[in-house]
Structures are given as structure tokens and as C-alpha cells.
Amino acid sequence: MKTVIITGTSKGIGLETALAFGRAGYKVYATMRNPEMASDFKNKIKAESLDITVSKMDVDSDASVKKCFDEILSTNGQIDVLVNNAGIERHGSIEEMTIDDFNAIMNTNYLGVLRCTKVLLPLMRKIQKGAIINVASVAGHIANSPLGGYAASKHALEAISEALAQEVKPFNIRVAIVEPGIINTDMARDIKVAGNSIYPQSKRFGGLFAASLNNPTPPSLVADTILDIAESGTWKLRHPVGPDAEPFIAWRASMSDEQWVDWNAANDEDWYKSVEQDFGLNAR
């Protein structure tokens, strides 16, 4: 039986990924910060008789990661797949966000991936096989307000994953980057800024997310992609997911940097008109 460790499985993409692997016959170690809050998830596991073990792990903590991996590896000498999914989002203008927020984003979304990867790499290298699948974002290609801090963490994850892929391919270890667009998760629905900001981007980009979620893309689509990467044996590095992912990346690539800055810096009326014209969305 193949085995997989998945981080950040309490909800959204992580939960659906754990279920997808469990239904595919994997032995799944579903990790999260607060397993005591996962009663619905545990009921699904029981109802479907899935081989999923829910484990406590905080990817922000060296000690927590080591403890969890030690416990898993004490009963399983081989892990076939690691899915680094755990992530958090903070949004706001650069001026108005706190340094604590920036630290939190980088600690979870970037350093959390490194903590888990570095623990497991020696084992995968020794047995000369494995797959490491990192959940990044379209924001790993595109930076815009009020997601500057989040985008920075995903740009960092893209870069380190690309470097890692080069290092471990000679050991038959695959690395893949999954890049979801706007997916129907709690995180996506929270892209809005309460109160007043001196920067208009904070409010209006939340409207773009809300308009897009009127036709939501389920997190199960991302889960299916992750499972397919594991099962197919593909060496493809980047995997955009969702109907808006590749088009948005291509749209950004079609602009010069200066055009991109000008689009995001436009006044409200011009910006909303542009969104309606380019995307057919009413973000007001």
C-alpha cells in the first residue's frame, strides 16, 4: 500500500486531498494543528472506511514537525508522497499590515514546507524514490495588492521548489508545484478588508474574488490534480488548476511590468470597468 503525508487537512483543499488519496487506496496521514476540531472529517473517514490517520502537527514548529514525522516513520519505513498544503493568508496594504503578519505568512507557507521536506528527504533519497507536491498559487506568479505578503510567500515557495526539483531528480524524487486559481475555500472568501484603508486595492480585489466565487470552483478539483500527479509519475513541474488559473497567468504575461503596475494603480472607476470588460465580472 502506498503512503502519503498531507499537511493542513482540517478543511478546504487539504481535507479534500486526504479524502481523494484515501479513496484511491492510499494509507493517508492527514496532519493539522487541531485534530480535536476535525469531528466532521473523522466521521467521513469512518463512514467510508478509509485508511486515514489524523495526526497533530504545526508546520510552524520544528519540534512539532519532528515529533509527528518520528511517530509516522516509526510505523511506516517508507513514505511515497508528501503533499505540502498547509498555508495561511493575510491581506492588506504593505503599509497597513503588521510585521507579525508578514512573519506568520512566511513561517507557514514557506518555512513550513521546508521543515516537512527536510525531514523526509533523507528517507526518499535513501530509497531512491518519492514525490513532493507543493501547493502554491497563481499568486506565485503574480503580485498585487492587497495580497502582497501572501504572493511573496508563494513566490518564495515556487523558487525553492524549482531549485529542489533540480537537486533531487538524480535520486528519482519528483517535485511538483500545484497552482490553484480562485477556489471555493474559506481563505478565498475572506479576501476583503474590514473598515477603511487608505489604499483602494484592498476593497476592490475582494470584490473580484466575490464575483468569481459566484461560479465557484470546488477544492476537490485541486485534490484530483494532486492525486493525478502522484499516480501518473509525471515529471512536469508546474500545474495550474481551475478555469481562471492559466488564463490569468497568461494575461499577466501579456503585459509589461509597467502596464501591470498601471492597471493595479488605476482609479476605482477605470479599474472596475476594466475588470468587467476583461473578465465579464462585476466586482463592485
Short mmCIF file of N, CA, C and O in Angstrom, two decimals, residues 167-217:
data_model
loop_
_atom_site.label_atom_id
_atom_site.label_comp_id
_atom_site.label_asym_id
_atom_site.label_seq_id
_atom_site.Cartn_x
_atom_site.Cartn_y
_atom_site.Cartn_z
N GLU A 167 17.79 19.44 -7.61
CA GLU A 167 18.67 18.69 -6.70
C GLU A 167 18.29 17.23 -6.59
O GLU A 167 19.16 16.34 -6.52
N VAL A 168 16.98 16.95 -6.56
CA VAL A 168 16.56 15.60 -6.19
C VAL A 168 16.22 14.70 -7.37
O VAL A 168 16.03 13.50 -7.20
N LYS A 169 16.13 15.25 -8.58
CA LYS A 169 15.81 14.40 -9.73
C LYS A 169 16.81 13.26 -9.91
O LYS A 169 16.40 12.12 -10.23
N PRO A 170 18.11 13.47 -9.72
CA PRO A 170 19.05 12.34 -9.84
C PRO A 170 18.78 11.19 -8.86
O PRO A 170 19.25 10.08 -9.08
N PHE A 171 18.00 11.48 -7.80
CA PHE A 171 17.65 10.45 -6.83
C PHE A 171 16.24 9.88 -7.08
O PHE A 171 15.67 9.22 -6.21
N ASN A 172 15.69 10.19 -8.27
CA ASN A 172 14.38 9.68 -8.67
C ASN A 172 13.26 10.21 -7.78
O ASN A 172 12.25 9.53 -7.56
N ILE A 173 13.43 11.42 -7.28
CA ILE A 173 12.40 12.07 -6.46
C ILE A 173 11.77 13.18 -7.31
O ILE A 173 12.46 14.05 -7.82
N ARG A 174 10.46 13.11 -7.46
CA ARG A 174 9.74 14.09 -8.25
C ARG A 174 9.27 15.26 -7.38
O ARG A 174 8.87 15.05 -6.25
N VAL A 175 9.32 16.45 -7.95
CA VAL A 175 8.78 17.64 -7.30
C VAL A 175 7.76 18.27 -8.23
O VAL A 175 8.01 18.41 -9.44
N ALA A 176 6.61 18.62 -7.70
CA ALA A 176 5.57 19.28 -8.48
C ALA A 176 5.02 20.47 -7.71
O ALA A 176 4.92 20.44 -6.47
N ILE A 177 4.68 21.52 -8.44
CA ILE A 177 4.08 22.72 -7.87
C ILE A 177 2.65 22.82 -8.38
O ILE A 177 2.43 22.88 -9.59
N VAL A 178 1.69 22.85 -7.47
CA VAL A 178 0.28 23.00 -7.83
C VAL A 178 -0.11 24.46 -7.63
O VAL A 178 0.16 25.04 -6.57
N GLU A 179 -0.74 25.05 -8.66
CA GLU A 179 -1.02 26.47 -8.65
C GLU A 179 -2.51 26.75 -8.82
O GLU A 179 -2.99 27.03 -9.93
N PRO A 180 -3.28 26.65 -7.74
CA PRO A 180 -4.72 26.93 -7.86
C PRO A 180 -4.99 28.39 -8.19
O PRO A 180 -4.27 29.30 -7.76
N GLY A 181 -6.09 28.60 -8.94
CA GLY A 181 -6.61 29.95 -9.11
C GLY A 181 -7.54 30.26 -7.96
O GLY A 181 -7.27 29.90 -6.81
N ILE A 182 -8.65 30.91 -8.25
CA ILE A 182 -9.62 31.23 -7.19
C ILE A 182 -10.49 30.00 -6.95
O ILE A 182 -11.27 29.59 -7.82
N ILE A 183 -10.33 29.39 -5.79
CA ILE A 183 -11.01 28.15 -5.42
C ILE A 183 -11.98 28.45 -4.29
O ILE A 183 -11.72 29.31 -3.43
N ASN A 184 -13.08 27.74 -4.24
CA ASN A 184 -14.11 27.98 -3.24
C ASN A 184 -13.68 27.44 -1.88
O ASN A 184 -14.05 26.34 -1.47
N THR A 185 -12.90 28.25 -1.18
CA THR A 185 -12.44 27.90 0.17
C THR A 185 -12.72 29.07 1.10
O THR A 185 -12.97 30.20 0.65
N ASP A 186 -12.64 28.80 2.40
CA ASP A 186 -12.81 29.88 3.38
C ASP A 186 -11.77 30.97 3.14
O ASP A 186 -12.06 32.17 3.30
N MET A 187 -10.55 30.57 2.78
CA MET A 187 -9.48 31.53 2.56
C MET A 187 -9.84 32.50 1.44
O MET A 187 -9.68 33.72 1.56
N ALA A 188 -10.34 31.97 0.33
CA ALA A 188 -10.69 32.82 -0.81
C ALA A 188 -11.85 33.75 -0.47
O ALA A 188 -11.88 34.92 -0.90
N ARG A 189 -12.81 33.26 0.31
CA ARG A 189 -13.98 34.08 0.65
C ARG A 189 -13.65 35.16 1.67
O ARG A 189 -14.46 36.04 1.94
N ASP A 190 -12.45 35.09 2.24
CA ASP A 190 -12.06 36.07 3.25
C ASP A 190 -11.22 37.20 2.66
O ASP A 190 -10.68 38.03 3.40
N ILE A 191 -11.06 37.24 1.33
CA ILE A 191 -10.24 38.28 0.71
C ILE A 191 -11.04 39.59 0.67
O ILE A 191 -11.61 39.98 -0.33
N LYS A 192 -11.08 40.21 1.81
CA LYS A 192 -11.73 41.52 1.90
C LYS A 192 -11.14 42.21 3.12
O LYS A 192 -10.58 41.58 4.00
N VAL A 193 -11.25 43.52 3.14
CA VAL A 193 -10.68 44.29 4.24
C VAL A 193 -11.80 45.04 4.96
O VAL A 193 -12.52 45.83 4.34
N ALA A 194 -11.96 44.74 6.23
CA ALA A 194 -12.97 45.43 7.02
C ALA A 194 -12.49 46.84 7.36
O ALA A 194 -11.30 47.08 7.54
N GLY A 195 -13.44 47.74 7.44
CA GLY A 195 -13.06 49.10 7.78
C GLY A 195 -12.48 49.85 6.59
O GLY A 195 -12.60 49.43 5.45
N ASN A 196 -11.83 50.95 6.89
CA ASN A 196 -11.30 51.80 5.82
C ASN A 196 -9.80 51.60 5.66
O ASN A 196 -9.06 51.48 6.63
N SER A 197 -9.37 51.55 4.41
CA SER A 197 -7.95 51.53 4.09
C SER A 197 -7.65 52.74 3.24
O SER A 197 -8.50 53.20 2.46
N ILE A 198 -6.46 53.27 3.37
CA ILE A 198 -6.09 54.41 2.53
C ILE A 198 -5.78 53.96 1.11
O ILE A 198 -5.60 54.79 0.21
N TYR A 199 -5.73 52.62 0.90
CA TYR A 199 -5.44 52.07 -0.42
C TYR A 199 -6.68 51.39 -0.99
O TYR A 199 -7.20 50.45 -0.39
N PRO A 200 -7.17 51.80 -2.15
CA PRO A 200 -8.42 51.26 -2.68
C PRO A 200 -8.33 49.80 -3.11
O PRO A 200 -9.35 49.11 -3.17
N GLN A 201 -7.11 49.32 -3.43
CA GLN A 201 -6.96 47.94 -3.89
C GLN A 201 -7.47 46.94 -2.87
O GLN A 201 -7.97 45.87 -3.22
N SER A 202 -7.37 47.28 -1.60
CA SER A 202 -7.78 46.36 -0.54
C SER A 202 -9.25 45.98 -0.66
O SER A 202 -9.63 44.83 -0.48
N LYS A 203 -10.08 46.94 -0.97
CA LYS A 203 -11.52 46.70 -1.08
C LYS A 203 -11.88 46.05 -2.42
O LYS A 203 -12.61 45.06 -2.47
N ARG A 204 -11.37 46.59 -3.49
CA ARG A 204 -11.87 46.18 -4.79
C ARG A 204 -11.40 44.79 -5.21
O ARG A 204 -12.11 44.10 -5.92
N PHE A 205 -10.25 44.35 -4.76
CA PHE A 205 -9.83 43.00 -5.12
C PHE A 205 -10.68 41.96 -4.41
O PHE A 205 -10.92 40.87 -4.92
N GLY A 206 -11.16 42.30 -3.20
CA GLY A 206 -12.11 41.43 -2.54
C GLY A 206 -13.38 41.27 -3.36
O GLY A 206 -13.98 40.19 -3.41
N GLY A 207 -13.79 42.34 -4.03
CA GLY A 207 -14.96 42.27 -4.91
C GLY A 207 -14.73 41.36 -6.10
O GLY A 207 -15.64 40.65 -6.54
N LEU A 208 -13.49 41.34 -6.62
CA LEU A 208 -13.16 40.45 -7.73
C LEU A 208 -13.27 38.99 -7.30
O LEU A 208 -13.83 38.16 -8.03
N PHE A 209 -12.76 38.67 -6.12
CA PHE A 209 -12.87 37.30 -5.61
C PHE A 209 -14.32 36.92 -5.41
O PHE A 209 -14.74 35.82 -5.78
N ALA A 210 -15.10 37.81 -4.80
CA ALA A 210 -16.51 37.51 -4.53
C ALA A 210 -17.27 37.27 -5.82
O ALA A 210 -18.09 36.34 -5.92
N ALA A 211 -17.01 38.07 -6.85
CA ALA A 211 -17.69 37.90 -8.12
C ALA A 211 -17.30 36.57 -8.77
O ALA A 211 -18.14 35.86 -9.33
N SER A 212 -16.03 36.22 -8.69
CA SER A 212 -15.57 34.96 -9.26
C SER A 212 -16.21 33.77 -8.55
O SER A 212 -16.55 32.76 -9.18
N LEU A 213 -16.40 33.89 -7.25
CA LEU A 213 -16.96 32.79 -6.46
C LEU A 213 -18.46 32.63 -6.64
O LEU A 213 -19.05 31.70 -6.09
N ASN A 214 -19.08 33.50 -7.42
CA ASN A 214 -20.47 33.27 -7.79
C ASN A 214 -20.61 32.03 -8.66
O ASN A 214 -21.68 31.43 -8.75
N ASN A 215 -19.53 31.66 -9.34
CA ASN A 215 -19.45 30.39 -10.08
C ASN A 215 -18.25 29.62 -9.53
O ASN A 215 -17.18 29.56 -10.15
N PRO A 216 -18.43 29.03 -8.36
CA PRO A 216 -17.27 28.52 -7.61
C PRO A 216 -16.63 27.27 -8.21
O PRO A 216 -17.30 26.41 -8.79
N THR A 217 -15.32 27.21 -8.06
CA THR A 217 -14.54 26.02 -8.41
C THR A 217 -14.27 25.25 -7.12
O THR A 217 -13.65 25.80 -6.19
#
